[in-house]
Amino acid sequence: MGRAGARGRARADDGELGLAVTRARGGDEAAFAAVYRQVQPMLLGFLRGLVGDDADDVASDAWHDIVRDLATFRGDGAAFRGWAATIARHRALDHLRRLRSRPRTTPLDPAVPGPVTVPDSAASALENLSTTDALAMIAALPHDQAEAVLLRVMMGLSGPAAAKVLDKRPGAVRTAAHRGLRRLAEQLAAGGDPASAAGDNPGEA
């Protein structure tokens, strides 16, 4: 899937992203296009893990809010990724709430949130999978673990940045990400059946 390696690249590109965001805030359309090109693939990967095939629509809603509020943003490239992820997650939760009001299931049913360092070796195990397969495996994790893994691997956020998006303690998010990645590594070692994660106890923190 290439996203574990993308975490390092995303951080390396944060200086360039931060400069583009600053120019975009000043009305530079080319700079905003550069911001969009860098962040949109990460945002879509994150949202596909939360809302499945509706990710494109939710991402459009998120970018509407990002454009609307861009003038209020202050921070560097890493902060922008966290800010964009927060907005996208809010739009995803709104979307899931709307779906729950209809007779339809969702890719990720919320579980009790809760659940220490994310092992890069476990994340790198996902690199040999296609994005679709990797997202299917992540989506089968307990909800808190799925969100933590998506933010760490797809969005390339640090533990504290992911915790800010989720409004949780950094230690709780690191634990959830660690356990989620461990489950994924175990699945891959066992043959990579996404359904096996769903068989785990979703209440495990």
Short mmCIF file of N, CA, C and O in Angstrom, two decimals, residues 1 3 39-52 54-56 58-59 62 81-93 96 107-108 131 135 138-139 143-157 162 165-166:
data_model
loop_
_atom_site.label_atom_id
_atom_site.label_comp_id
_atom_site.label_asym_id
_atom_site.label_seq_id
_atom_site.Cartn_x
_atom_site.Cartn_y
_atom_site.Cartn_z
N MET A 1 0.81 -1.18 0.00
CA MET A 1 0.00 0.00 0.00
C MET A 1 0.85 1.23 0.00
O MET A 1 0.41 2.29 -0.40
N ARG A 3 1.85 3.23 2.28
CA ARG A 3 1.57 4.36 3.17
C ARG A 3 2.50 4.41 4.36
O ARG A 3 2.70 5.47 4.95
N VAL A 39 -2.27 16.71 -0.03
CA VAL A 39 -3.07 16.26 1.11
C VAL A 39 -4.23 15.36 0.71
O VAL A 39 -4.60 14.44 1.45
N GLN A 40 -4.82 15.59 -0.47
CA GLN A 40 -6.00 14.83 -0.87
C GLN A 40 -5.81 13.32 -0.87
O GLN A 40 -6.67 12.59 -0.37
N PRO A 41 -4.71 12.77 -1.40
CA PRO A 41 -4.57 11.30 -1.36
C PRO A 41 -4.56 10.75 0.06
O PRO A 41 -5.15 9.69 0.33
N MET A 42 -3.91 11.45 0.98
CA MET A 42 -3.88 11.01 2.38
C MET A 42 -5.28 11.09 2.98
O MET A 42 -5.73 10.18 3.69
N LEU A 43 -5.98 12.20 2.67
CA LEU A 43 -7.32 12.41 3.22
C LEU A 43 -8.28 11.34 2.72
O LEU A 43 -9.09 10.80 3.48
N LEU A 44 -8.18 11.01 1.42
CA LEU A 44 -9.05 9.97 0.87
C LEU A 44 -8.78 8.62 1.50
O LEU A 44 -9.71 7.86 1.79
N GLY A 45 -7.51 8.29 1.71
CA GLY A 45 -7.19 7.02 2.36
C GLY A 45 -7.77 6.95 3.76
O GLY A 45 -8.33 5.92 4.17
N PHE A 46 -7.63 8.04 4.49
CA PHE A 46 -8.19 8.11 5.85
C PHE A 46 -9.71 7.93 5.81
O PHE A 46 -10.28 7.12 6.56
N LEU A 47 -10.37 8.66 4.91
CA LEU A 47 -11.83 8.61 4.86
C LEU A 47 -12.35 7.28 4.34
O LEU A 47 -13.42 6.83 4.76
N ARG A 48 -11.63 6.65 3.42
CA ARG A 48 -12.09 5.34 2.93
C ARG A 48 -12.11 4.32 4.06
O ARG A 48 -12.94 3.41 4.06
N GLY A 49 -11.22 4.48 5.02
CA GLY A 49 -11.23 3.59 6.17
C GLY A 49 -12.39 3.85 7.10
O GLY A 49 -12.76 2.98 7.90
N LEU A 50 -12.97 5.05 7.00
CA LEU A 50 -14.09 5.40 7.88
C LEU A 50 -15.45 5.24 7.21
O LEU A 50 -16.40 4.78 7.84
N VAL A 51 -15.57 5.65 5.95
CA VAL A 51 -16.89 5.67 5.30
C VAL A 51 -16.91 4.88 4.00
O VAL A 51 -17.89 4.92 3.27
N GLY A 52 -15.85 4.15 3.69
CA GLY A 52 -15.85 3.29 2.51
C GLY A 52 -16.02 4.06 1.21
O GLY A 52 -15.34 5.05 0.95
N ASP A 54 -18.08 6.09 0.19
CA ASP A 54 -18.56 7.47 0.27
C ASP A 54 -17.43 8.46 0.54
O ASP A 54 -17.69 9.65 0.76
N ALA A 55 -16.19 7.99 0.52
CA ALA A 55 -15.06 8.84 0.87
C ALA A 55 -14.95 10.08 -0.01
O ALA A 55 -14.66 11.17 0.47
N ASP A 56 -15.19 9.92 -1.31
CA ASP A 56 -15.05 11.07 -2.21
C ASP A 56 -16.03 12.18 -1.85
O ASP A 56 -15.67 13.36 -1.84
N VAL A 58 -17.49 12.70 1.08
CA VAL A 58 -17.14 13.27 2.38
C VAL A 58 -15.90 14.16 2.25
O VAL A 58 -15.82 15.22 2.87
N ALA A 59 -14.94 13.74 1.42
CA ALA A 59 -13.76 14.56 1.20
C ALA A 59 -14.14 15.90 0.58
O ALA A 59 -13.57 16.94 0.93
N ALA A 62 -15.35 18.02 3.26
CA ALA A 62 -14.24 18.46 4.10
C ALA A 62 -13.47 19.60 3.43
O ALA A 62 -13.12 20.58 4.09
N ARG A 81 -1.93 19.09 8.18
CA ARG A 81 -2.43 17.73 7.99
C ARG A 81 -3.34 17.31 9.14
O ARG A 81 -4.39 16.69 8.93
N GLY A 82 -2.95 17.67 10.36
CA GLY A 82 -3.79 17.36 11.51
C GLY A 82 -5.11 18.11 11.48
O GLY A 82 -6.17 17.55 11.79
N TRP A 83 -5.05 19.39 11.08
CA TRP A 83 -6.26 20.22 10.99
C TRP A 83 -7.20 19.66 9.93
O TRP A 83 -8.41 19.55 10.16
N ALA A 84 -6.65 19.32 8.77
CA ALA A 84 -7.47 18.76 7.70
C ALA A 84 -8.09 17.43 8.12
O ALA A 84 -9.26 17.15 7.82
N ALA A 85 -7.32 16.60 8.84
CA ALA A 85 -7.84 15.32 9.30
C ALA A 85 -8.97 15.52 10.30
O ALA A 85 -9.96 14.77 10.30
N THR A 86 -8.85 16.53 11.16
CA THR A 86 -9.91 16.81 12.13
C THR A 86 -11.20 17.19 11.42
O THR A 86 -12.28 16.69 11.74
N ILE A 87 -11.08 18.08 10.43
CA ILE A 87 -12.26 18.50 9.67
C ILE A 87 -12.87 17.30 8.95
O ILE A 87 -14.09 17.09 8.98
N ALA A 88 -12.02 16.49 8.30
CA ALA A 88 -12.51 15.33 7.57
C ALA A 88 -13.20 14.34 8.50
O ALA A 88 -14.24 13.76 8.15
N ARG A 89 -12.63 14.13 9.67
CA ARG A 89 -13.24 13.19 10.62
C ARG A 89 -14.61 13.70 11.08
O ARG A 89 -15.56 12.92 11.19
N HIS A 90 -14.73 15.00 11.34
CA HIS A 90 -16.02 15.56 11.72
C HIS A 90 -17.07 15.34 10.63
O HIS A 90 -18.21 14.98 10.90
N ARG A 91 -16.65 15.55 9.37
CA ARG A 91 -17.58 15.35 8.26
C ARG A 91 -17.93 13.87 8.14
O ARG A 91 -19.06 13.53 7.82
N ALA A 92 -16.95 12.99 8.37
CA ALA A 92 -17.22 11.55 8.31
C ALA A 92 -18.20 11.13 9.40
O ALA A 92 -19.12 10.34 9.15
N LEU A 93 -18.01 11.65 10.61
CA LEU A 93 -18.93 11.30 11.70
C LEU A 93 -20.34 11.83 11.41
O LEU A 93 -21.33 11.16 11.70
N LEU A 96 -21.81 9.40 8.93
CA LEU A 96 -22.21 8.14 9.55
C LEU A 96 -23.46 8.31 10.40
O LEU A 96 -24.32 7.42 10.45
N PRO A 107 -19.55 0.98 6.92
CA PRO A 107 -18.34 0.17 6.94
C PRO A 107 -17.71 0.04 8.32
O PRO A 107 -17.16 -0.98 8.65
N LEU A 108 -17.82 1.09 9.12
CA LEU A 108 -17.25 1.05 10.46
C LEU A 108 -18.33 1.42 11.47
O LEU A 108 -18.73 2.57 11.56
N THR A 131 -3.86 -0.70 -1.73
CA THR A 131 -4.58 0.20 -0.81
C THR A 131 -5.93 -0.36 -0.45
O THR A 131 -6.37 -0.29 0.69
N LEU A 135 -7.02 -1.15 3.35
CA LEU A 135 -8.14 -0.44 3.97
C LEU A 135 -9.21 -1.42 4.45
O LEU A 135 -9.85 -1.19 5.48
N ILE A 138 -7.95 -2.69 7.73
CA ILE A 138 -8.03 -1.67 8.77
C ILE A 138 -9.47 -1.46 9.20
O ILE A 138 -9.78 -1.34 10.39
N ALA A 139 -10.39 -1.45 8.23
CA ALA A 139 -11.80 -1.21 8.54
C ALA A 139 -12.39 -2.30 9.42
O ALA A 139 -13.36 -2.07 10.13
N HIS A 143 -13.15 0.06 16.22
CA HIS A 143 -13.21 1.43 15.72
C HIS A 143 -12.07 2.31 16.21
O HIS A 143 -11.47 3.07 15.42
N ASP A 144 -11.75 2.22 17.49
CA ASP A 144 -10.69 3.09 18.02
C ASP A 144 -9.34 2.75 17.41
O ASP A 144 -8.53 3.64 17.10
N GLN A 145 -9.10 1.45 17.20
CA GLN A 145 -7.84 1.04 16.59
C GLN A 145 -7.79 1.45 15.12
O GLN A 145 -6.75 1.90 14.63
N ALA A 146 -8.91 1.31 14.42
CA ALA A 146 -8.94 1.68 13.01
C ALA A 146 -8.64 3.17 12.83
O ALA A 146 -7.83 3.55 11.98
N GLU A 147 -9.28 4.01 13.64
CA GLU A 147 -9.04 5.45 13.52
C GLU A 147 -7.59 5.80 13.82
O GLU A 147 -6.97 6.61 13.11
N ALA A 148 -7.05 5.19 14.86
CA ALA A 148 -5.67 5.48 15.23
C ALA A 148 -4.70 5.06 14.13
O ALA A 148 -3.77 5.79 13.78
N VAL A 149 -4.92 3.87 13.57
CA VAL A 149 -4.03 3.39 12.50
C VAL A 149 -4.17 4.26 11.27
O VAL A 149 -3.17 4.62 10.62
N LEU A 150 -5.40 4.64 10.92
CA LEU A 150 -5.60 5.48 9.74
C LEU A 150 -4.90 6.83 9.88
O LEU A 150 -4.27 7.32 8.94
N LEU A 151 -5.00 7.42 11.06
CA LEU A 151 -4.35 8.72 11.27
C LEU A 151 -2.83 8.59 11.25
O LEU A 151 -2.13 9.46 10.71
N ARG A 152 -2.31 7.52 11.86
CA ARG A 152 -0.85 7.35 11.90
C ARG A 152 -0.29 6.95 10.55
O ARG A 152 0.74 7.46 10.12
N VAL A 153 -0.95 5.99 9.87
CA VAL A 153 -0.41 5.43 8.63
C VAL A 153 -0.86 6.21 7.40
O VAL A 153 -0.05 6.56 6.55
N MET A 154 -2.17 6.48 7.30
CA MET A 154 -2.68 7.17 6.11
C MET A 154 -2.34 8.67 6.12
O MET A 154 -1.88 9.21 5.12
N MET A 155 -2.60 9.32 7.25
CA MET A 155 -2.37 10.76 7.32
C MET A 155 -0.95 11.09 7.75
O MET A 155 -0.53 12.25 7.67
N GLY A 156 -0.20 10.10 8.24
CA GLY A 156 1.18 10.34 8.66
C GLY A 156 1.32 11.23 9.87
O GLY A 156 2.33 11.91 10.03
N LEU A 157 0.31 11.23 10.74
CA LEU A 157 0.35 12.11 11.91
C LEU A 157 1.18 11.48 13.03
O LEU A 157 1.23 10.27 13.18
N ALA A 162 -2.33 12.89 16.26
CA ALA A 162 -3.48 12.00 16.13
C ALA A 162 -4.38 12.11 17.35
O ALA A 162 -5.61 12.09 17.24
N VAL A 165 -6.59 15.13 17.09
CA VAL A 165 -7.71 14.91 16.17
C VAL A 165 -8.82 14.13 16.85
O VAL A 165 -10.00 14.44 16.71
N LEU A 166 -8.44 13.10 17.62
CA LEU A 166 -9.41 12.22 18.26
C LEU A 166 -9.88 12.72 19.62
O LEU A 166 -10.76 12.13 20.23
#
